[in-house]
Short mmCIF file of C-alpha atoms in Angstrom, two decimals:
data_model
loop_
_atom_site.label_atom_id
_atom_site.label_comp_id
_atom_site.label_asym_id
_atom_site.label_seq_id
_atom_site.Cartn_x
_atom_site.Cartn_y
_atom_site.Cartn_z
CA UNK A 1 40.31 13.40 -71.96
CA UNK A 2 39.25 12.37 -75.08
CA UNK A 3 35.89 14.83 -74.69
CA UNK A 4 38.05 17.67 -74.12
CA UNK A 5 39.73 17.48 -76.97
CA UNK A 6 36.66 17.21 -79.40
CA UNK A 7 36.02 20.39 -78.32
CA UNK A 8 39.38 21.81 -78.86
CA UNK A 9 39.65 20.15 -82.58
CA UNK A 10 36.80 21.90 -83.93
CA UNK A 11 37.45 24.57 -82.51
CA UNK A 12 40.67 24.67 -83.89
CA UNK A 13 39.58 23.95 -87.14
CA UNK A 14 36.20 26.02 -87.58
CA UNK A 15 36.55 29.48 -88.05
CA UNK A 16 33.93 31.14 -86.28
CA UNK A 17 32.31 27.81 -84.03
CA UNK A 18 31.45 29.14 -80.83
CA UNK A 19 30.85 27.31 -77.27
CA UNK A 20 27.60 28.33 -76.05
CA UNK A 21 26.24 27.59 -72.22
CA UNK A 22 22.23 27.77 -72.37
CA UNK A 23 19.82 26.52 -69.42
CA UNK A 24 17.37 23.53 -70.46
CA UNK A 25 13.72 25.21 -71.33
CA UNK A 26 11.48 24.27 -69.04
CA UNK A 27 8.83 21.57 -69.78
CA UNK A 28 11.51 21.06 -73.35
CA UNK A 29 11.46 17.86 -74.56
CA UNK A 30 14.34 15.72 -76.30
CA UNK A 31 12.25 15.64 -79.28
CA UNK A 32 11.43 19.39 -78.75
CA UNK A 33 15.04 20.29 -78.80
CA UNK A 34 16.16 18.63 -82.17
CA UNK A 35 13.24 20.87 -84.17
CA UNK A 36 14.34 23.90 -82.66
CA UNK A 37 18.34 22.87 -84.03
CA UNK A 38 16.29 21.48 -87.54
CA UNK A 39 17.86 17.41 -86.52
CA UNK A 40 15.52 15.41 -88.36
CA UNK A 41 14.13 13.15 -85.52
CA UNK A 42 15.72 10.07 -87.64
CA UNK A 43 18.66 10.53 -84.90
CA UNK A 44 16.44 8.73 -82.29
CA UNK A 45 16.23 5.52 -84.57
CA UNK A 46 19.52 4.67 -83.44
CA UNK A 47 19.18 5.52 -80.01
CA UNK A 48 18.91 1.74 -78.07
CA UNK A 49 16.03 1.42 -75.41
CA UNK A 50 17.81 1.58 -72.43
CA UNK A 51 19.33 4.77 -73.53
CA UNK A 52 16.05 6.42 -74.72
CA UNK A 53 15.29 6.13 -70.89
CA UNK A 54 17.59 9.04 -69.69
CA UNK A 55 15.92 11.40 -72.28
CA UNK A 56 13.32 11.74 -69.80
CA UNK A 57 16.31 12.75 -67.00
CA UNK A 58 17.24 16.14 -68.48
CA UNK A 59 16.45 18.97 -65.32
CA UNK A 60 14.57 22.18 -66.12
CA UNK A 61 17.13 24.94 -66.18
CA UNK A 62 19.64 22.29 -66.71
CA UNK A 63 23.23 23.92 -67.72
CA UNK A 64 24.37 22.71 -70.94
CA UNK A 65 26.47 23.77 -73.85
CA UNK A 66 26.66 24.31 -77.42
CA UNK A 67 28.94 24.64 -80.23
CA UNK A 68 27.51 26.19 -83.27
CA UNK A 69 29.30 27.71 -86.16
CA UNK A 70 29.14 31.15 -88.12
CA UNK A 71 25.44 30.18 -89.56
CA UNK A 72 24.53 28.75 -86.60
CA UNK A 73 24.49 25.13 -87.21
CA UNK A 74 24.63 22.96 -84.31
CA UNK A 75 28.20 20.98 -84.45
CA UNK A 76 27.85 19.72 -80.74
CA UNK A 77 25.83 19.42 -77.72
CA UNK A 78 26.31 18.54 -74.29
CA UNK A 79 23.75 18.07 -72.43
CA UNK A 80 24.10 16.56 -68.80
CA UNK A 81 21.52 13.89 -67.14
CA UNK A 82 23.61 13.63 -64.17
CA UNK A 83 26.12 14.79 -62.10
CA UNK A 84 28.28 12.02 -63.76
CA UNK A 85 27.09 11.13 -67.31
CA UNK A 86 25.77 13.64 -70.32
CA UNK A 87 23.98 12.88 -74.05
CA UNK A 88 26.92 14.21 -76.43
CA UNK A 89 25.23 15.21 -79.33
CA UNK A 90 27.45 15.63 -82.74
CA UNK A 91 27.18 16.37 -86.57
CA UNK A 92 28.95 13.95 -88.49
CA UNK A 93 31.90 15.69 -90.66
CA UNK A 94 30.82 13.93 -94.36
CA UNK A 95 27.32 13.93 -94.18
CA UNK A 96 24.10 15.51 -93.09
CA UNK A 97 23.71 13.01 -90.11
CA UNK A 98 23.60 13.04 -86.35
CA UNK A 99 25.23 10.93 -83.87
CA UNK A 100 24.10 10.41 -80.55
CA UNK A 101 25.80 8.47 -77.33
CA UNK A 102 25.92 8.83 -73.45
CA UNK A 103 29.59 9.68 -72.10
CA UNK A 104 30.82 10.38 -68.91
CA UNK A 105 31.02 13.90 -68.08
CA UNK A 106 35.06 15.22 -67.97
CA UNK A 107 35.21 17.76 -65.20
CA UNK A 108 38.47 19.21 -63.32
CA UNK A 109 38.93 19.63 -59.75
CA UNK A 110 41.75 21.95 -58.51
CA UNK A 111 42.21 23.35 -55.33
CA UNK A 112 42.06 27.62 -54.57
CA UNK A 113 43.08 29.95 -51.75
CA UNK A 114 40.30 32.39 -50.70
CA UNK A 115 41.07 35.22 -48.02
CA UNK A 116 38.57 38.09 -47.54
CA UNK A 117 37.69 40.95 -44.81
CA UNK A 118 34.35 40.79 -42.94
CA UNK A 119 32.42 44.00 -43.90
CA UNK A 120 29.42 42.67 -43.29
CA UNK A 121 28.80 38.74 -42.85
CA UNK A 122 30.64 36.14 -44.13
CA UNK A 123 28.51 35.13 -46.95
CA UNK A 124 28.15 37.94 -48.43
CA UNK A 125 31.44 39.21 -48.22
CA UNK A 126 32.05 35.46 -49.24
CA UNK A 127 30.32 36.25 -53.04
CA UNK A 128 31.39 39.91 -53.01
CA UNK A 129 35.02 38.52 -53.06
CA UNK A 130 35.48 35.59 -54.85
CA UNK A 131 31.69 35.36 -57.12
CA UNK A 132 30.78 31.99 -56.31
CA UNK A 133 27.66 31.29 -54.45
CA UNK A 134 28.25 27.60 -53.79
CA UNK A 135 31.50 28.71 -52.56
CA UNK A 136 30.37 31.35 -50.08
CA UNK A 137 27.35 29.02 -48.60
CA UNK A 138 29.82 26.34 -48.00
CA UNK A 139 32.26 28.26 -46.60
CA UNK A 140 29.13 29.74 -44.11
CA UNK A 141 28.19 26.36 -43.21
CA UNK A 142 31.32 25.00 -41.66
CA UNK A 143 31.45 28.40 -39.72
CA UNK A 144 28.59 27.64 -37.92
CA UNK A 145 28.84 26.02 -34.89
CA UNK A 146 32.33 26.64 -34.40
CA UNK A 147 32.69 30.21 -34.80
CA UNK A 148 29.51 32.57 -33.14
CA UNK A 149 28.70 34.99 -35.63
CA UNK A 150 27.19 37.65 -32.56
CA UNK A 151 31.61 37.91 -32.13
CA UNK A 152 32.85 38.77 -35.34
CA UNK A 153 33.62 42.23 -36.71
CA UNK A 154 34.19 44.44 -38.59
CA UNK A 155 37.75 43.62 -40.06
CA UNK A 156 38.20 40.19 -38.68
CA UNK A 157 39.62 37.82 -41.86
CA UNK A 158 39.17 34.44 -42.64
CA UNK A 159 41.40 33.12 -44.67
CA UNK A 160 40.57 29.32 -46.77
CA UNK A 161 41.06 26.34 -48.72
CA UNK A 162 39.15 24.69 -51.26
CA UNK A 163 38.66 22.16 -53.97
CA UNK A 164 36.16 23.28 -56.93
CA UNK A 165 35.39 21.25 -60.32
CA UNK A 166 35.28 22.73 -63.08
CA UNK A 167 33.28 22.16 -66.71
CA UNK A 168 34.36 24.13 -69.61
CA UNK A 169 36.15 26.93 -67.63
CA UNK A 170 33.27 27.28 -65.02
CA UNK A 171 32.43 25.62 -61.96
CA UNK A 172 30.98 22.16 -61.24
CA UNK A 173 29.86 20.51 -58.81
CA UNK A 174 30.03 21.88 -55.15
CA UNK A 175 33.22 22.71 -53.55
CA UNK A 176 34.92 21.43 -50.32
CA UNK A 177 35.94 23.65 -47.79
CA UNK A 178 39.52 21.91 -46.64
CA UNK A 179 40.31 24.35 -43.94
CA UNK A 180 39.58 27.98 -42.59
CA UNK A 181 41.09 30.03 -40.35
CA UNK A 182 39.20 33.29 -38.84
CA UNK A 183 41.32 36.08 -37.55
CA UNK A 184 39.68 38.11 -34.71
CA UNK A 185 41.96 40.70 -33.48
CA UNK A 186 44.88 39.19 -31.87
CA UNK A 187 42.75 35.35 -31.78
CA UNK A 188 42.35 32.92 -34.23
CA UNK A 189 40.14 29.77 -34.36
CA UNK A 190 41.04 27.24 -37.37
CA UNK A 191 37.83 25.49 -38.50
CA UNK A 192 38.79 21.81 -39.36
CA UNK A 193 36.60 20.58 -42.10
CA UNK A 194 35.40 16.97 -43.44
CA UNK A 195 34.68 15.38 -45.92
CA UNK A 196 30.25 16.27 -45.38
CA UNK A 197 31.27 19.98 -45.05
CA UNK A 198 31.05 20.08 -41.38
CA UNK A 199 33.34 22.36 -39.76
CA UNK A 200 35.12 21.34 -36.27
CA UNK A 201 37.05 23.04 -33.88
CA UNK A 202 39.08 20.27 -32.91
CA UNK A 203 41.19 18.05 -35.25
CA UNK A 204 39.09 15.16 -34.21
CA UNK A 205 35.31 14.49 -34.37
CA UNK A 206 32.76 12.08 -32.05
CA UNK A 207 31.23 9.61 -34.42
CA UNK A 208 28.23 7.38 -34.20
CA UNK A 209 28.23 3.34 -34.41
CA UNK A 210 25.64 0.94 -33.12
CA UNK A 211 26.53 -2.49 -31.11
CA UNK A 212 24.02 -5.17 -31.00
CA UNK A 213 23.57 -7.14 -27.95
CA UNK A 214 21.57 -8.79 -25.80
CA UNK A 215 19.35 -6.80 -22.46
CA UNK A 216 17.94 -8.44 -19.54
CA UNK A 217 14.90 -7.45 -18.62
CA UNK A 218 12.39 -8.38 -15.85
CA UNK A 219 8.66 -7.80 -15.55
CA UNK A 220 5.89 -8.52 -13.68
CA UNK A 221 2.49 -9.72 -15.28
CA UNK A 222 -0.77 -10.28 -13.71
CA UNK A 223 -1.50 -14.11 -13.94
CA UNK A 224 -4.30 -16.13 -12.58
CA UNK A 225 -3.84 -17.75 -9.20
CA UNK A 226 -3.02 -21.50 -9.76
CA UNK A 227 -4.12 -23.03 -7.18
CA UNK A 228 -7.83 -24.53 -7.67
CA UNK A 229 -9.42 -23.06 -4.51
CA UNK A 230 -9.46 -19.72 -5.56
CA UNK A 231 -11.52 -20.73 -8.78
CA UNK A 232 -14.92 -22.36 -6.95
CA UNK A 233 -17.95 -20.43 -6.45
CA UNK A 234 -21.18 -20.94 -4.94
CA UNK A 235 -23.90 -24.18 -5.57
CA UNK A 236 -26.44 -21.54 -5.07
CA UNK A 237 -27.42 -18.21 -6.70
CA UNK A 238 -28.58 -17.17 -3.16
CA UNK A 239 -26.81 -18.95 -0.53
CA UNK A 240 -28.55 -19.35 2.92
CA UNK A 241 -26.26 -21.99 5.36
CA UNK A 242 -28.59 -24.26 7.70
CA UNK A 243 -25.78 -26.42 9.30
CA UNK A 244 -22.32 -25.89 8.85
CA UNK A 245 -19.49 -28.91 8.35
CA UNK A 246 -18.39 -30.59 11.49
CA UNK A 247 -16.91 -33.84 12.84
CA UNK A 248 -19.37 -34.42 15.63
CA UNK A 249 -22.78 -32.98 14.70
CA UNK A 250 -26.76 -33.84 16.56
CA UNK A 251 -28.48 -36.01 13.88
CA UNK A 252 -32.09 -34.63 13.21
CA UNK A 253 -33.56 -37.61 11.88
CA UNK A 254 -31.25 -40.39 13.48
CA UNK A 255 -31.14 -38.50 17.04
CA UNK A 256 -27.47 -39.35 18.07
CA UNK A 257 -24.26 -37.62 17.51
CA UNK A 258 -22.39 -38.44 14.23
CA UNK A 259 -20.47 -35.97 11.34
CA UNK A 260 -21.74 -33.85 9.24
CA UNK A 261 -19.03 -33.67 6.33
CA UNK A 262 -20.70 -31.06 4.18
CA UNK A 263 -22.77 -27.79 4.45
CA UNK A 264 -26.39 -27.15 4.26
CA UNK A 265 -27.86 -24.66 2.24
CA UNK A 266 -31.65 -23.73 2.64
CA UNK A 267 -33.82 -23.40 -0.55
CA UNK A 268 -36.88 -23.62 -2.62
CA UNK A 269 -37.76 -27.07 -4.02
CA UNK A 270 -36.83 -26.47 -7.98
CA UNK A 271 -33.83 -24.08 -6.75
CA UNK A 272 -31.07 -24.97 -9.53
CA UNK A 273 -27.47 -26.21 -8.53
CA UNK A 274 -24.48 -24.83 -10.18
CA UNK A 275 -21.34 -26.65 -10.67
CA UNK A 276 -18.82 -25.13 -8.62
CA UNK A 277 -16.02 -25.51 -10.82
CA UNK A 278 -15.20 -26.68 -13.93
CA UNK A 279 -14.45 -30.77 -14.09
CA UNK A 280 -16.29 -34.03 -15.23
CA UNK A 281 -19.44 -35.75 -13.83
CA UNK A 282 -18.54 -38.64 -12.07
CA UNK A 283 -21.71 -40.02 -10.52
CA UNK A 284 -24.92 -39.55 -11.08
CA UNK A 285 -27.85 -41.52 -9.62
CA UNK A 286 -29.23 -42.33 -6.45
CA UNK A 287 -27.14 -42.88 -3.89
CA UNK A 288 -28.20 -44.22 0.54
CA UNK A 289 -29.40 -41.39 2.45
CA UNK A 290 -28.41 -38.81 0.03
CA UNK A 291 -31.06 -39.51 -2.03
CA UNK A 292 -30.35 -38.26 -6.08
CA UNK A 293 -26.73 -37.17 -6.16
CA UNK A 294 -24.36 -35.16 -8.69
CA UNK A 295 -20.33 -35.44 -8.32
CA UNK A 296 -18.23 -34.04 -10.04
CA UNK A 297 -14.21 -34.49 -9.79
CA UNK A 298 -12.11 -31.16 -11.11
CA UNK A 299 -8.86 -29.95 -11.29
CA UNK A 300 -6.67 -30.36 -7.94
CA UNK A 301 -7.78 -33.53 -6.54
CA UNK A 302 -11.45 -31.99 -5.75
CA UNK A 303 -14.34 -33.45 -5.97
CA UNK A 304 -17.95 -32.12 -5.07
CA UNK A 305 -20.98 -34.05 -4.00
CA UNK A 306 -24.57 -32.27 -4.41
CA UNK A 307 -27.44 -34.33 -2.47
CA UNK A 308 -31.14 -34.61 -2.07
CA UNK A 309 -32.36 -33.13 -5.45
CA UNK A 310 -35.11 -33.57 -6.43
CA UNK A 311 -33.75 -33.82 -10.44
CA UNK A 312 -30.69 -34.48 -11.85
CA UNK A 313 -29.86 -32.55 -15.44
CA UNK A 314 -26.38 -34.16 -15.79
CA UNK A 315 -25.45 -37.40 -17.20
CA UNK A 316 -21.53 -39.35 -15.92
CA UNK A 317 -18.77 -38.65 -18.01
CA UNK A 318 -20.75 -35.64 -18.81
CA UNK A 319 -17.98 -32.23 -19.28
CA UNK A 320 -19.46 -29.31 -16.87
CA UNK A 321 -18.59 -25.40 -16.93
CA UNK A 322 -18.45 -23.58 -13.95
CA UNK A 323 -22.22 -22.19 -13.05
CA UNK A 324 -23.90 -24.85 -15.13
CA UNK A 325 -26.93 -26.22 -13.85
CA UNK A 326 -26.47 -29.50 -12.99
CA UNK A 327 -29.88 -30.40 -11.41
CA UNK A 328 -32.49 -29.02 -8.83
CA UNK A 329 -33.28 -28.63 -4.73
CA UNK A 330 -35.11 -31.22 -3.48
CA UNK A 331 -36.03 -33.65 -0.27
CA UNK A 332 -35.10 -36.97 -1.75
CA UNK A 333 -33.43 -39.27 0.86
CA UNK A 334 -32.61 -38.77 4.34
CA UNK A 335 -34.04 -35.66 4.62
CA UNK A 336 -36.24 -33.01 6.99
CA UNK A 337 -37.21 -30.58 3.98
CA UNK A 338 -35.88 -29.32 0.71
CA UNK A 339 -32.33 -28.42 1.00
CA UNK A 340 -28.53 -29.21 -0.62
CA UNK A 341 -26.26 -30.69 1.24
CA UNK A 342 -23.40 -29.91 -0.10
CA UNK A 343 -20.03 -32.10 0.46
CA UNK A 344 -16.51 -31.14 -0.99
CA UNK A 345 -13.36 -33.91 -1.12
CA UNK A 346 -9.73 -32.92 -0.91
CA UNK A 347 -7.95 -35.59 -2.80
CA UNK A 348 -10.03 -38.69 -0.90
CA UNK A 349 -10.48 -36.50 2.33
CA UNK A 350 -13.78 -34.64 3.38
CA UNK A 351 -13.11 -31.17 4.10
CA UNK A 352 -15.00 -27.22 4.63
CA UNK A 353 -16.43 -26.38 2.07
CA UNK A 354 -16.84 -22.72 3.15
CA UNK A 355 -12.96 -23.03 3.24
CA UNK A 356 -12.96 -23.30 -0.51
CA UNK A 357 -16.21 -21.93 -1.39
CA UNK A 358 -16.00 -17.93 -2.80
CA UNK A 359 -19.92 -16.34 -2.23
CA UNK A 360 -18.89 -14.07 -5.52
CA UNK A 361 -17.93 -15.94 -8.48
CA UNK A 362 -14.37 -14.41 -8.97
CA UNK A 363 -11.01 -14.94 -10.74
CA UNK A 364 -8.18 -13.99 -8.03
CA UNK A 365 -4.94 -13.16 -9.87
CA UNK A 366 -1.63 -12.58 -8.83
CA UNK A 367 1.59 -10.45 -10.17
CA UNK A 368 4.47 -12.33 -11.25
CA UNK A 369 7.83 -11.71 -12.31
CA UNK A 370 9.25 -12.78 -15.12
CA UNK A 371 12.48 -12.48 -17.49
CA UNK A 372 13.60 -12.44 -20.77
CA UNK A 373 16.36 -11.02 -23.04
CA UNK A 374 15.36 -8.40 -25.71
CA UNK A 375 17.45 -7.64 -29.51
CA UNK A 376 18.77 -3.98 -28.31
CA UNK A 377 20.71 -1.73 -30.29
CA UNK A 378 23.21 0.39 -28.34
CA UNK A 379 24.68 3.98 -30.02
CA UNK A 380 28.36 4.89 -28.97
CA UNK A 381 30.57 7.27 -30.14
CA UNK A 382 34.09 7.47 -30.84
CA UNK A 383 36.72 10.26 -31.61
CA UNK A 384 38.33 9.87 -35.26
CA UNK A 385 40.66 12.46 -36.84
CA UNK A 386 39.33 14.47 -40.11
CA UNK A 387 41.26 13.77 -42.80
CA UNK A 388 44.37 15.43 -44.18
CA UNK A 389 44.37 18.07 -40.72
CA UNK A 390 47.84 18.85 -40.67
CA UNK A 391 48.68 19.22 -44.79
CA UNK A 392 45.67 21.74 -45.17
CA UNK A 393 47.01 23.44 -42.18
CA UNK A 394 50.51 23.57 -43.37
CA UNK A 395 49.23 24.73 -46.93
CA UNK A 396 47.02 27.35 -45.39
CA UNK A 397 49.94 28.96 -43.74
CA UNK A 398 52.54 28.34 -46.78
CA UNK A 399 49.52 30.54 -48.79
CA UNK A 400 49.37 33.04 -46.03
CA UNK A 401 53.09 33.00 -45.51
CA UNK A 402 53.21 33.72 -49.58
CA UNK A 403 51.07 36.64 -49.55
CA UNK A 404 48.77 34.27 -52.18
CA UNK A 405 46.34 36.24 -53.57
CA UNK A 406 42.57 35.45 -53.47
CA UNK A 407 41.12 33.69 -56.39
CA UNK A 408 38.30 34.93 -58.26
CA UNK A 409 35.47 33.23 -60.24
CA UNK A 410 34.91 35.33 -64.01
CA UNK A 411 30.80 35.97 -63.41
#
């Protein structure tokens, strides 16, 4: 209250002193304002660096107040830098010196009653009756969503209660509409207004809140088939089978029946031989009737054999990749002509290679189900009572019953 009393004391002791409401000029600096009032700039030397930062926070067209004597000398000025703080510039009584300080903005908040009779629309009729643009705007906003404007007619009445802050007798900050009642002929509708200025037809409102939790998510993903068989390719780029796997085959050289643990591929001498899968060379050398041989161990218990080579290109212990050249077609060992004898073992037993080899070097895959738990935020709603609805409704009815007049603001 001491800042209100500052004004009262000066007005009471200085004949002819007047308070005047002005608007801050666009682009004007605080230094320029001081020069316009013939105030020495050395007043700023007493202003701390922290307070000097606020000098640039004065908004263009900001309302502020001056108190001047009958000669036009500035006695005091109150210049807002925010909704709650202001610059207080005052002339010392004993010397031609000015004091600078930043103080809270002091304002009063009171309750007011308004009533209008519609002749046009809620906004313009409220403005013409109450003479307060902010009240008209806030009331119109509260009515939206509750009252259908097309159903309003000339002669309908609106009663409402609101609070308004004042500073030096003038409206300050936004008003708060508390409650309104619209009377449309024999019907009436109450509008209950929350702290945000939103109107509701009921005494409660739906308020959103979030709940954090876990959500089980089942999804499918394509993954490579784990079976090693699916990854085997052919040992030659152009495969031509001349003799298949058999447990009883007529041997063209020995002239008797005996097992043929592999598949023979016909090819020209020097044709590159390819590793059928990734692996490690387990043997590279000569092997009885097989001649030059390369054996490769693969994952899954598989071991491949490439016989009758003219020349070997890999050594024992060497890692090889699928499709890598490991030797060349020949006719070494017990052979009737250039060809590849290809054998394949699974866990130490010979198997038919053609049940594993694929003519195209492809990687097969399959869809596999996976389960994971994701963090989720769920939005829920709960009904919350609007603050003060009973008290505000009772107050509004008392104003109406007492035939209270509508408060009109000075323009």
